[in-house]
C-alpha cells in the first residue's frame, strides 16, 4: 500500500467539468473520476494507463456525458452510488421536457451559446451501474486505497473519494463553500452535514479537488463553515 498519489486533471464539457485520473506513482492502474464529455479525448489522455473503474461523484449530466462510449473505449466498469440511477433518470426527464440541459443558475447565460443543447446524435448513458458504491467502501487500485465517503446534499448520490492527502469532492465542496443546492433533489442542510464532516474529519493540509474549477485545502475552508451556514447557501 502507498501513501503517495498521482492526480491528473482533464477539463471537459460545457460546464468545464474536472475529470480526475487517480493512481499510485509506481502503477499504471488508475481510476477515472467524472467523465464530463469528449470520450475520445479522455480515452486518449489515459491510453498509457489501465483504467480499473470509472467513478461518478454524482450523476448530473455534466459529470457523465462521456458515458457510455468512454466505458467501452477504456473497457472499465461504471462505479457509482445506487442513487445515481434516480438522479440520472431525473436529469434525462428534465432535459427532454425543457429541450436542453440544466446548468442551475448559469442556465440563462449559457442557453444562447448552444452549449446546453441536446445532441440528438449522441449516445447517452442508460443509467446502468456496474458496481454500486457504499459509504466506507475501499477501492484498491495499484496499491492505492481510495475510500468512498457518501456526501449527499448537492444530490442524493454524492460521494467524495478520500485518499492520502487528497479529497475529490465532486460538486459537494468548492473553494468558498458547498455546491449548489438550488437543483431538484438537493438539500442545503444535508450538504452542510456532508461538508462539515469533510472539513472536520481530515487534516488541514489535505487537498480538496472539486468537480469544477480550482483546488483548495481543508485548512483554507474549515474556518468558513459557520459563515456558510449563516448565509444559507
Ligand atoms: Zn452537480
Ligand atoms: Zn458539476
PDB file of C-alpha atoms and ligand atoms in Angstrom:
ATOM      1  CA  UNK A   1       0.000   0.000   0.000  1.00  0.00           C
ATOM      2  CA  UNK A   2       1.192   3.517  -0.753  1.00  0.00           C
ATOM      3  CA  UNK A   3       0.562   6.948   0.728  1.00  0.00           C
ATOM      4  CA  UNK A   4       1.591   8.718  -2.453  1.00  0.00           C
ATOM      5  CA  UNK A   5      -0.978   9.756  -5.031  1.00  0.00           C
ATOM      6  CA  UNK A   6      -0.698  10.999  -8.591  1.00  0.00           C
ATOM      7  CA  UNK A   7      -3.629  13.135  -9.748  1.00  0.00           C
ATOM      8  CA  UNK A   8      -4.178  14.152 -13.353  1.00  0.00           C
ATOM      9  CA  UNK A   9      -6.874  16.696 -14.266  1.00  0.00           C
ATOM     10  CA  UNK A  10      -8.641  16.893 -17.640  1.00  0.00           C
ATOM     11  CA  UNK A  11     -11.252  19.596 -18.198  1.00  0.00           C
ATOM     12  CA  UNK A  12     -14.156  18.697 -20.474  1.00  0.00           C
ATOM     13  CA  UNK A  13     -17.615  19.842 -21.460  1.00  0.00           C
ATOM     14  CA  UNK A  14     -19.899  22.870 -21.434  1.00  0.00           C
ATOM     15  CA  UNK A  15     -19.502  23.428 -17.682  1.00  0.00           C
ATOM     16  CA  UNK A  16     -15.723  22.775 -17.714  1.00  0.00           C
ATOM     17  CA  UNK A  17     -16.017  19.709 -15.528  1.00  0.00           C
ATOM     18  CA  UNK A  18     -12.855  18.388 -13.907  1.00  0.00           C
ATOM     19  CA  UNK A  19     -12.253  14.777 -14.843  1.00  0.00           C
ATOM     20  CA  UNK A  20      -9.721  13.364 -12.359  1.00  0.00           C
ATOM     21  CA  UNK A  21      -7.412  10.429 -13.001  1.00  0.00           C
ATOM     22  CA  UNK A  22      -6.087   8.854  -9.814  1.00  0.00           C
ATOM     23  CA  UNK A  23      -3.261   6.366  -9.366  1.00  0.00           C
ATOM     24  CA  UNK A  24      -0.254   5.354  -7.307  1.00  0.00           C
ATOM     25  CA  UNK A  25       3.049   6.688  -8.674  1.00  0.00           C
ATOM     26  CA  UNK A  26       4.506   3.251  -9.424  1.00  0.00           C
ATOM     27  CA  UNK A  27       1.441   1.698 -11.065  1.00  0.00           C
ATOM     28  CA  UNK A  28      -0.394   2.076 -14.364  1.00  0.00           C
ATOM     29  CA  UNK A  29      -3.660   1.019 -12.712  1.00  0.00           C
ATOM     30  CA  UNK A  30      -5.920   4.050 -12.289  1.00  0.00           C
ATOM     31  CA  UNK A  31      -9.422   5.283 -11.588  1.00  0.00           C
ATOM     32  CA  UNK A  32     -11.059   7.866 -13.834  1.00  0.00           C
ATOM     33  CA  UNK A  33     -13.488  10.133 -11.977  1.00  0.00           C
ATOM     34  CA  UNK A  34     -16.345  12.127 -13.568  1.00  0.00           C
ATOM     35  CA  UNK A  35     -16.180  11.644 -17.349  1.00  0.00           C
ATOM     36  CA  UNK A  36     -17.674  15.036 -18.239  1.00  0.00           C
ATOM     37  CA  UNK A  37     -17.523  14.958 -22.045  1.00  0.00           C
ATOM     38  CA  UNK A  38     -15.223  14.275 -25.043  1.00  0.00           C
ATOM     39  CA  UNK A  39     -14.920  10.483 -24.641  1.00  0.00           C
ATOM     40  CA  UNK A  40     -12.333  10.075 -27.418  1.00  0.00           C
ATOM     41  CA  UNK A  41     -10.086  12.760 -25.959  1.00  0.00           C
ATOM     42  CA  UNK A  42     -10.384  11.378 -22.421  1.00  0.00           C
ATOM     43  CA  UNK A  43      -9.573   7.876 -23.685  1.00  0.00           C
ATOM     44  CA  UNK A  44      -6.509   9.256 -25.486  1.00  0.00           C
ATOM     45  CA  UNK A  45      -5.364  11.078 -22.361  1.00  0.00           C
ATOM     46  CA  UNK A  46      -5.339   7.828 -20.346  1.00  0.00           C
ATOM     47  CA  UNK A  47      -4.067   5.464 -23.041  1.00  0.00           C
ATOM     48  CA  UNK A  48      -0.846   4.956 -21.023  1.00  0.00           C
ATOM     49  CA  UNK A  49      -2.894   3.695 -18.060  1.00  0.00           C
ATOM     50  CA  UNK A  50      -5.130   0.735 -17.196  1.00  0.00           C
ATOM     51  CA  UNK A  51      -8.438   2.223 -16.066  1.00  0.00           C
ATOM     52  CA  UNK A  52      -9.873  -0.083 -13.389  1.00  0.00           C
ATOM     53  CA  UNK A  53     -13.087   1.856 -12.930  1.00  0.00           C
ATOM     54  CA  UNK A  54     -14.948   4.991 -13.977  1.00  0.00           C
ATOM     55  CA  UNK A  55     -16.221   6.561 -10.764  1.00  0.00           C
ATOM     56  CA  UNK A  56     -19.089   9.063 -10.654  1.00  0.00           C
ATOM     57  CA  UNK A  57     -19.102  11.594  -7.811  1.00  0.00           C
ATOM     58  CA  UNK A  58     -22.756  12.057  -8.825  1.00  0.00           C
ATOM     59  CA  UNK A  59     -24.894  11.608 -11.938  1.00  0.00           C
ATOM     60  CA  UNK A  60     -25.515  15.180 -13.064  1.00  0.00           C
ATOM     61  CA  UNK A  61     -25.273  15.352 -16.857  1.00  0.00           C
ATOM     62  CA  UNK A  62     -22.075  17.392 -16.836  1.00  0.00           C
ATOM     63  CA  UNK A  63     -20.278  14.557 -15.000  1.00  0.00           C
ATOM     64  CA  UNK A  64     -21.437  11.616 -17.125  1.00  0.00           C
ATOM     65  CA  UNK A  65     -21.803  12.744 -20.760  1.00  0.00           C
ATOM     66  CA  UNK A  66     -18.699  10.821 -21.894  1.00  0.00           C
ATOM     67  CA  UNK A  67     -20.550   7.615 -20.957  1.00  0.00           C
ATOM     68  CA  UNK A  68     -21.226   5.091 -22.390  1.00  0.00           C
ATOM     69  CA  UNK A  69     -18.589   5.479 -25.139  1.00  0.00           C
ATOM     70  CA  UNK A  70     -15.703   6.103 -22.740  1.00  0.00           C
ATOM     71  CA  UNK A  71     -16.524   2.953 -20.744  1.00  0.00           C
ATOM     72  CA  UNK A  72     -16.238   0.969 -23.977  1.00  0.00           C
ATOM     73  CA  UNK A  73     -13.044   2.703 -25.134  1.00  0.00           C
ATOM     74  CA  UNK A  74     -11.185   2.089 -21.857  1.00  0.00           C
ATOM     75  CA  UNK A  75     -13.069  -1.154 -21.079  1.00  0.00           C
ATOM     76  CA  UNK A  76     -13.869  -0.241 -17.480  1.00  0.00           C
ATOM     77  CA  UNK A  77     -16.889  -0.643 -15.207  1.00  0.00           C
ATOM     78  CA  UNK A  78     -19.004   2.329 -14.080  1.00  0.00           C
ATOM     79  CA  UNK A  79     -18.916   2.709 -10.296  1.00  0.00           C
ATOM     80  CA  UNK A  80     -21.452   4.950  -8.534  1.00  0.00           C
ATOM     81  CA  UNK A  81     -23.724   5.263  -5.532  1.00  0.00           C
ATOM     82  CA  UNK A  82     -27.005   3.422  -6.250  1.00  0.00           C
ATOM     83  CA  UNK A  83     -28.977   6.696  -6.066  1.00  0.00           C
ATOM     84  CA  UNK A  84     -27.173   7.766  -9.278  1.00  0.00           C
ATOM     85  CA  UNK A  85     -29.759   5.855 -11.306  1.00  0.00           C
ATOM     86  CA  UNK A  86     -32.547   8.045  -9.912  1.00  0.00           C
ATOM     87  CA  UNK A  87     -30.533  11.253 -10.344  1.00  0.00           C
ATOM     88  CA  UNK A  88     -29.711  10.430 -13.980  1.00  0.00           C
ATOM     89  CA  UNK A  89     -33.334   9.497 -14.761  1.00  0.00           C
ATOM     90  CA  UNK A  90     -34.350  12.906 -13.409  1.00  0.00           C
ATOM     91  CA  UNK A  91     -31.660  14.667 -15.486  1.00  0.00           C
ATOM     92  CA  UNK A  92     -32.906  12.965 -18.671  1.00  0.00           C
ATOM     93  CA  UNK A  93     -36.550  13.651 -17.925  1.00  0.00           C
ATOM     94  CA  UNK A  94     -35.891  17.361 -17.281  1.00  0.00           C
ATOM     95  CA  UNK A  95     -33.667  17.749 -20.333  1.00  0.00           C
ATOM     96  CA  UNK A  96     -36.221  16.142 -22.632  1.00  0.00           C
ATOM     97  CA  UNK A  97     -39.019  18.245 -21.147  1.00  0.00           C
ATOM     98  CA  UNK A  98     -37.099  21.536 -21.447  1.00  0.00           C
ATOM     99  CA  UNK A  99     -35.234  20.725 -24.648  1.00  0.00           C
ATOM    100  CA  UNK A 100     -31.812  21.461 -23.135  1.00  0.00           C
ATOM    101  CA  UNK A 101     -29.541  20.503 -20.253  1.00  0.00           C
ATOM    102  CA  UNK A 102     -29.909  22.405 -16.995  1.00  0.00           C
ATOM    103  CA  UNK A 103     -26.949  24.402 -15.692  1.00  0.00           C
ATOM    104  CA  UNK A 104     -28.508  25.664 -12.469  1.00  0.00           C
ATOM    105  CA  UNK A 105     -28.087  29.415 -12.024  1.00  0.00           C
ATOM    106  CA  UNK A 106     -25.927  29.602 -15.182  1.00  0.00           C
ATOM    107  CA  UNK A 107     -28.683  28.271 -17.466  1.00  0.00           C
ATOM    108  CA  UNK A 108     -29.905  31.676 -18.684  1.00  0.00           C
ATOM    109  CA  UNK A 109     -26.395  32.809 -19.516  1.00  0.00           C
ATOM    110  CA  UNK A 110     -25.377  29.578 -21.285  1.00  0.00           C
ATOM    111  CA  UNK A 111     -28.548  28.829 -23.276  1.00  0.00           C
ATOM    112  CA  UNK A 112     -27.781  31.290 -26.136  1.00  0.00           C
ATOM    113  CA  UNK A 113     -24.308  29.754 -26.583  1.00  0.00           C
ATOM    114  CA  UNK A 114     -25.828  26.416 -27.615  1.00  0.00           C
ATOM    115  CA  UNK A 115     -23.624  24.610 -25.083  1.00  0.00           C
ATOM    116  CA  UNK A 116     -26.689  23.202 -23.311  1.00  0.00           C
ATOM    117  CA  UNK A 117     -28.307  21.860 -26.490  1.00  0.00           C
ATOM    118  CA  UNK A 118     -29.197  18.175 -26.594  1.00  0.00           C
ATOM    119  CA  UNK A 119     -27.212  16.496 -29.354  1.00  0.00           C
ATOM    120  CA  UNK A 120     -29.656  14.055 -30.988  1.00  0.00           C
ATOM    121  CA  UNK A 121     -26.730  12.071 -32.407  1.00  0.00           C
ATOM    122  CA  UNK A 122     -25.150  11.418 -29.041  1.00  0.00           C
ATOM    123  CA  UNK A 123     -25.480   8.040 -27.351  1.00  0.00           C
ATOM    124  CA  UNK A 124     -26.491   8.659 -23.764  1.00  0.00           C
ATOM    125  CA  UNK A 125     -25.712   6.570 -20.704  1.00  0.00           C
ATOM    126  CA  UNK A 126     -28.532   4.165 -19.795  1.00  0.00           C
ATOM    127  CA  UNK A 127     -28.011   4.702 -16.055  1.00  0.00           C
ATOM    128  CA  UNK A 128     -26.688   1.204 -15.516  1.00  0.00           C
ATOM    129  CA  UNK A 129     -24.126   0.944 -12.705  1.00  0.00           C
ATOM    130  CA  UNK A 130     -21.641  -1.942 -12.890  1.00  0.00           C
ATOM    131  CA  UNK A 131     -20.530  -1.548  -9.286  1.00  0.00           C
ATOM    132  CA  UNK A 132     -22.517   0.143  -6.528  1.00  0.00           C
ATOM    133  CA  UNK A 133     -20.527   2.309  -4.116  1.00  0.00           C
ATOM    134  CA  UNK A 134     -21.295   2.457  -0.398  1.00  0.00           C
ATOM    135  CA  UNK A 135     -20.082   4.745   2.384  1.00  0.00           C
ATOM    136  CA  UNK A 136     -16.830   3.462   3.840  1.00  0.00           C
ATOM    137  CA  UNK A 137     -16.048   1.184   0.915  1.00  0.00           C
ATOM    138  CA  UNK A 138     -12.413   0.990  -0.150  1.00  0.00           C
ATOM    139  CA  UNK A 139     -11.336   0.812  -3.777  1.00  0.00           C
ATOM    140  CA  UNK A 140      -7.790  -0.509  -4.109  1.00  0.00           C
ATOM    141  CA  UNK A 141      -6.027   0.466  -7.310  1.00  0.00           C
ATOM    142  CA  UNK A 142      -2.352  -0.272  -7.864  1.00  0.00           C
ATOM    143  CA  UNK A 143      -1.645  -0.301  -4.113  1.00  0.00           C
ATOM    144  CA  UNK A 144      -3.546   2.935  -3.513  1.00  0.00           C
ATOM    145  CA  UNK A 145      -6.543   2.797  -1.190  1.00  0.00           C
ATOM    146  CA  UNK A 146      -9.379   5.136  -2.209  1.00  0.00           C
ATOM    147  CA  UNK A 147     -12.143   5.405   0.350  1.00  0.00           C
ATOM    148  CA  UNK A 148     -15.736   6.206  -0.609  1.00  0.00           C
ATOM    149  CA  UNK A 149     -17.445   8.791   1.612  1.00  0.00           C
ATOM    150  CA  UNK A 150     -21.166   9.284   0.983  1.00  0.00           C
ATOM    151  CA  UNK A 151     -21.653  13.074   0.884  1.00  0.00           C
ATOM    152  CA  UNK A 152     -25.267  13.755  -0.160  1.00  0.00           C
ATOM    153  CA  UNK A 153     -26.869  17.195  -0.376  1.00  0.00           C
ATOM    154  CA  UNK A 154     -25.981  18.509  -3.849  1.00  0.00           C
ATOM    155  CA  UNK A 155     -27.565  15.228  -4.970  1.00  0.00           C
ATOM    156  CA  UNK A 156     -28.578  12.081  -3.033  1.00  0.00           C
ATOM    157  CA  UNK A 157     -25.883  10.027  -4.790  1.00  0.00           C
ATOM    158  CA  UNK A 158     -22.994  12.382  -3.963  1.00  0.00           C
ATOM    159  CA  UNK A 159     -19.745  10.707  -2.977  1.00  0.00           C
ATOM    160  CA  UNK A 160     -16.337  12.096  -2.084  1.00  0.00           C
ATOM    161  CA  UNK A 161     -13.255   9.998  -2.794  1.00  0.00           C
ATOM    162  CA  UNK A 162     -10.695  10.142   0.004  1.00  0.00           C
ATOM    163  CA  UNK A 163      -7.079   9.110  -0.455  1.00  0.00           C
ATOM    164  CA  UNK A 164      -3.859  10.002   1.342  1.00  0.00           C
ATOM    165  CA  UNK A 165      -3.560  13.810   1.287  1.00  0.00           C
ATOM    166  CA  UNK A 166      -6.434  14.407  -1.122  1.00  0.00           C
ATOM    167  CA  UNK A 167     -10.223  14.552  -1.386  1.00  0.00           C
ATOM    168  CA  UNK A 168     -12.111  14.518  -4.687  1.00  0.00           C
ATOM    169  CA  UNK A 169     -15.308  16.271  -3.648  1.00  0.00           C
ATOM    170  CA  UNK A 170     -17.329  16.422  -6.881  1.00  0.00           C
ATOM    171  CA  UNK A 171     -19.892  19.228  -6.581  1.00  0.00           C
ATOM    172  CA  UNK A 172     -20.151  18.861  -2.771  1.00  0.00           C
ATOM    173  CA  UNK A 173     -17.381  21.267  -1.718  1.00  0.00           C
ATOM    174  CA  UNK A 174     -15.572  24.055  -3.598  1.00  0.00           C
ATOM    175  CA  UNK A 175     -13.231  26.882  -2.613  1.00  0.00           C
ATOM    176  CA  UNK A 176     -15.606  29.296  -0.884  1.00  0.00           C
ATOM    177  CA  UNK A 177     -18.429  26.952   0.015  1.00  0.00           C
ATOM    178  CA  UNK A 178     -20.709  23.999  -0.637  1.00  0.00           C
ATOM    179  CA  UNK A 179     -22.025  23.127  -4.094  1.00  0.00           C
ATOM    180  CA  UNK A 180     -25.352  24.436  -5.316  1.00  0.00           C
ATOM    181  CA  UNK A 181     -28.483  23.179  -3.625  1.00  0.00           C
ATOM    182  CA  UNK A 182     -30.972  25.003  -5.843  1.00  0.00           C
ATOM    183  CA  UNK A 183     -31.165  21.941  -8.092  1.00  0.00           C
ATOM    184  CA  UNK A 184     -34.006  19.439  -7.738  1.00  0.00           C
ATOM    185  CA  UNK A 185     -33.126  16.590  -5.351  1.00  0.00           C
ATOM    186  CA  UNK A 186     -30.752  18.951  -3.475  1.00  0.00           C
ATOM    187  CA  UNK A 187     -30.870  19.955   0.193  1.00  0.00           C
ATOM    188  CA  UNK A 188     -28.820  22.641   1.963  1.00  0.00           C
ATOM    189  CA  UNK A 189     -28.869  21.155   5.481  1.00  0.00           C
ATOM    190  CA  UNK A 190     -27.845  17.783   4.059  1.00  0.00           C
ATOM    191  CA  UNK A 191     -24.920  19.213   2.087  1.00  0.00           C
ATOM    192  CA  UNK A 192     -23.752  21.181   5.133  1.00  0.00           C
ATOM    193  CA  UNK A 193     -23.679  17.968   7.188  1.00  0.00           C
ATOM    194  CA  UNK A 194     -21.551  16.405   4.445  1.00  0.00           C
ATOM    195  CA  UNK A 195     -19.273  19.457   4.204  1.00  0.00           C
ATOM    196  CA  UNK A 196     -18.844  19.684   7.973  1.00  0.00           C
ATOM    197  CA  UNK A 197     -17.801  16.040   8.049  1.00  0.00           C
ATOM    198  CA  UNK A 198     -15.162  16.602   5.344  1.00  0.00           C
ATOM    199  CA  UNK A 199     -13.792  19.750   6.994  1.00  0.00           C
ATOM    200  CA  UNK A 200     -13.548  18.202  10.463  1.00  0.00           C
ATOM    201  CA  UNK A 201     -12.537  14.586   9.748  1.00  0.00           C
ATOM    202  CA  UNK A 202      -9.462  15.373   7.622  1.00  0.00           C
ATOM    203  CA  UNK A 203      -6.173  17.128   8.319  1.00  0.00           C
ATOM    204  CA  UNK A 204      -5.844  20.819   7.444  1.00  0.00           C
ATOM    205  CA  UNK A 205      -3.185  20.019   4.829  1.00  0.00           C
ATOM    206  CA  UNK A 206      -5.481  17.698   2.846  1.00  0.00           C
ATOM    207  CA  UNK A 207      -6.215  18.948  -0.674  1.00  0.00           C
ATOM    208  CA  UNK A 208      -9.798  19.460  -1.858  1.00  0.00           C
ATOM    209  CA  UNK A 209     -10.282  18.921  -5.593  1.00  0.00           C
ATOM    210  CA  UNK A 210     -13.801  19.781  -6.795  1.00  0.00           C
ATOM    211  CA  UNK A 211     -15.784  18.918  -9.915  1.00  0.00           C
ATOM    212  CA  UNK A 212     -15.226  22.349 -11.459  1.00  0.00           C
ATOM    213  CA  UNK A 213     -12.515  24.981 -11.096  1.00  0.00           C
ATOM    214  CA  UNK A 214      -9.607  25.271  -8.713  1.00  0.00           C
ATOM    215  CA  UNK A 215      -8.488  23.141  -5.803  1.00  0.00           C
ATOM    216  CA  UNK A 216      -8.193  24.233  -2.180  1.00  0.00           C
ATOM    217  CA  UNK A 217      -7.386  22.668   1.213  1.00  0.00           C
ATOM    218  CA  UNK A 218      -9.300  21.640   4.330  1.00  0.00           C
ATOM    219  CA  UNK A 219      -7.405  24.287   6.305  1.00  0.00           C
ATOM    220  CA  UNK A 220      -8.333  27.076   3.908  1.00  0.00           C
ATOM    221  CA  UNK A 221     -12.071  26.279   4.002  1.00  0.00           C
ATOM    222  CA  UNK A 222     -12.791  24.992   7.532  1.00  0.00           C
ATOM    223  CA  UNK A 223     -12.859  28.459   9.212  1.00  0.00           C
ATOM    224  CA  UNK A 224     -15.793  29.461   6.945  1.00  0.00           C
ATOM    225  CA  UNK A 225     -18.201  26.669   7.983  1.00  0.00           C
ATOM    226  CA  UNK A 226     -20.332  28.808  10.298  1.00  0.00           C
ATOM    227  CA  UNK A 227     -20.431  31.698   7.814  1.00  0.00           C
ATOM    228  CA  UNK A 228     -21.755  29.354   5.110  1.00  0.00           C
ATOM    229  CA  UNK A 229     -24.451  28.024   7.432  1.00  0.00           C
ATOM    230  CA  UNK A 230     -25.454  31.589   8.332  1.00  0.00           C
ATOM    231  CA  UNK A 231     -25.735  32.768   4.725  1.00  0.00           C
ATOM    232  CA  UNK A 232     -27.775  29.674   3.818  1.00  0.00           C
ATOM    233  CA  UNK A 233     -26.085  28.651   0.561  1.00  0.00           C
TER     234      UNK A 233
HETATM  235 ZN1  LIG B   1     -23.639  18.602  -9.950  1.00  0.00          ZN
HETATM  236 ZN1  LIG B   2     -20.997  19.707 -11.948  1.00  0.00          ZN
END
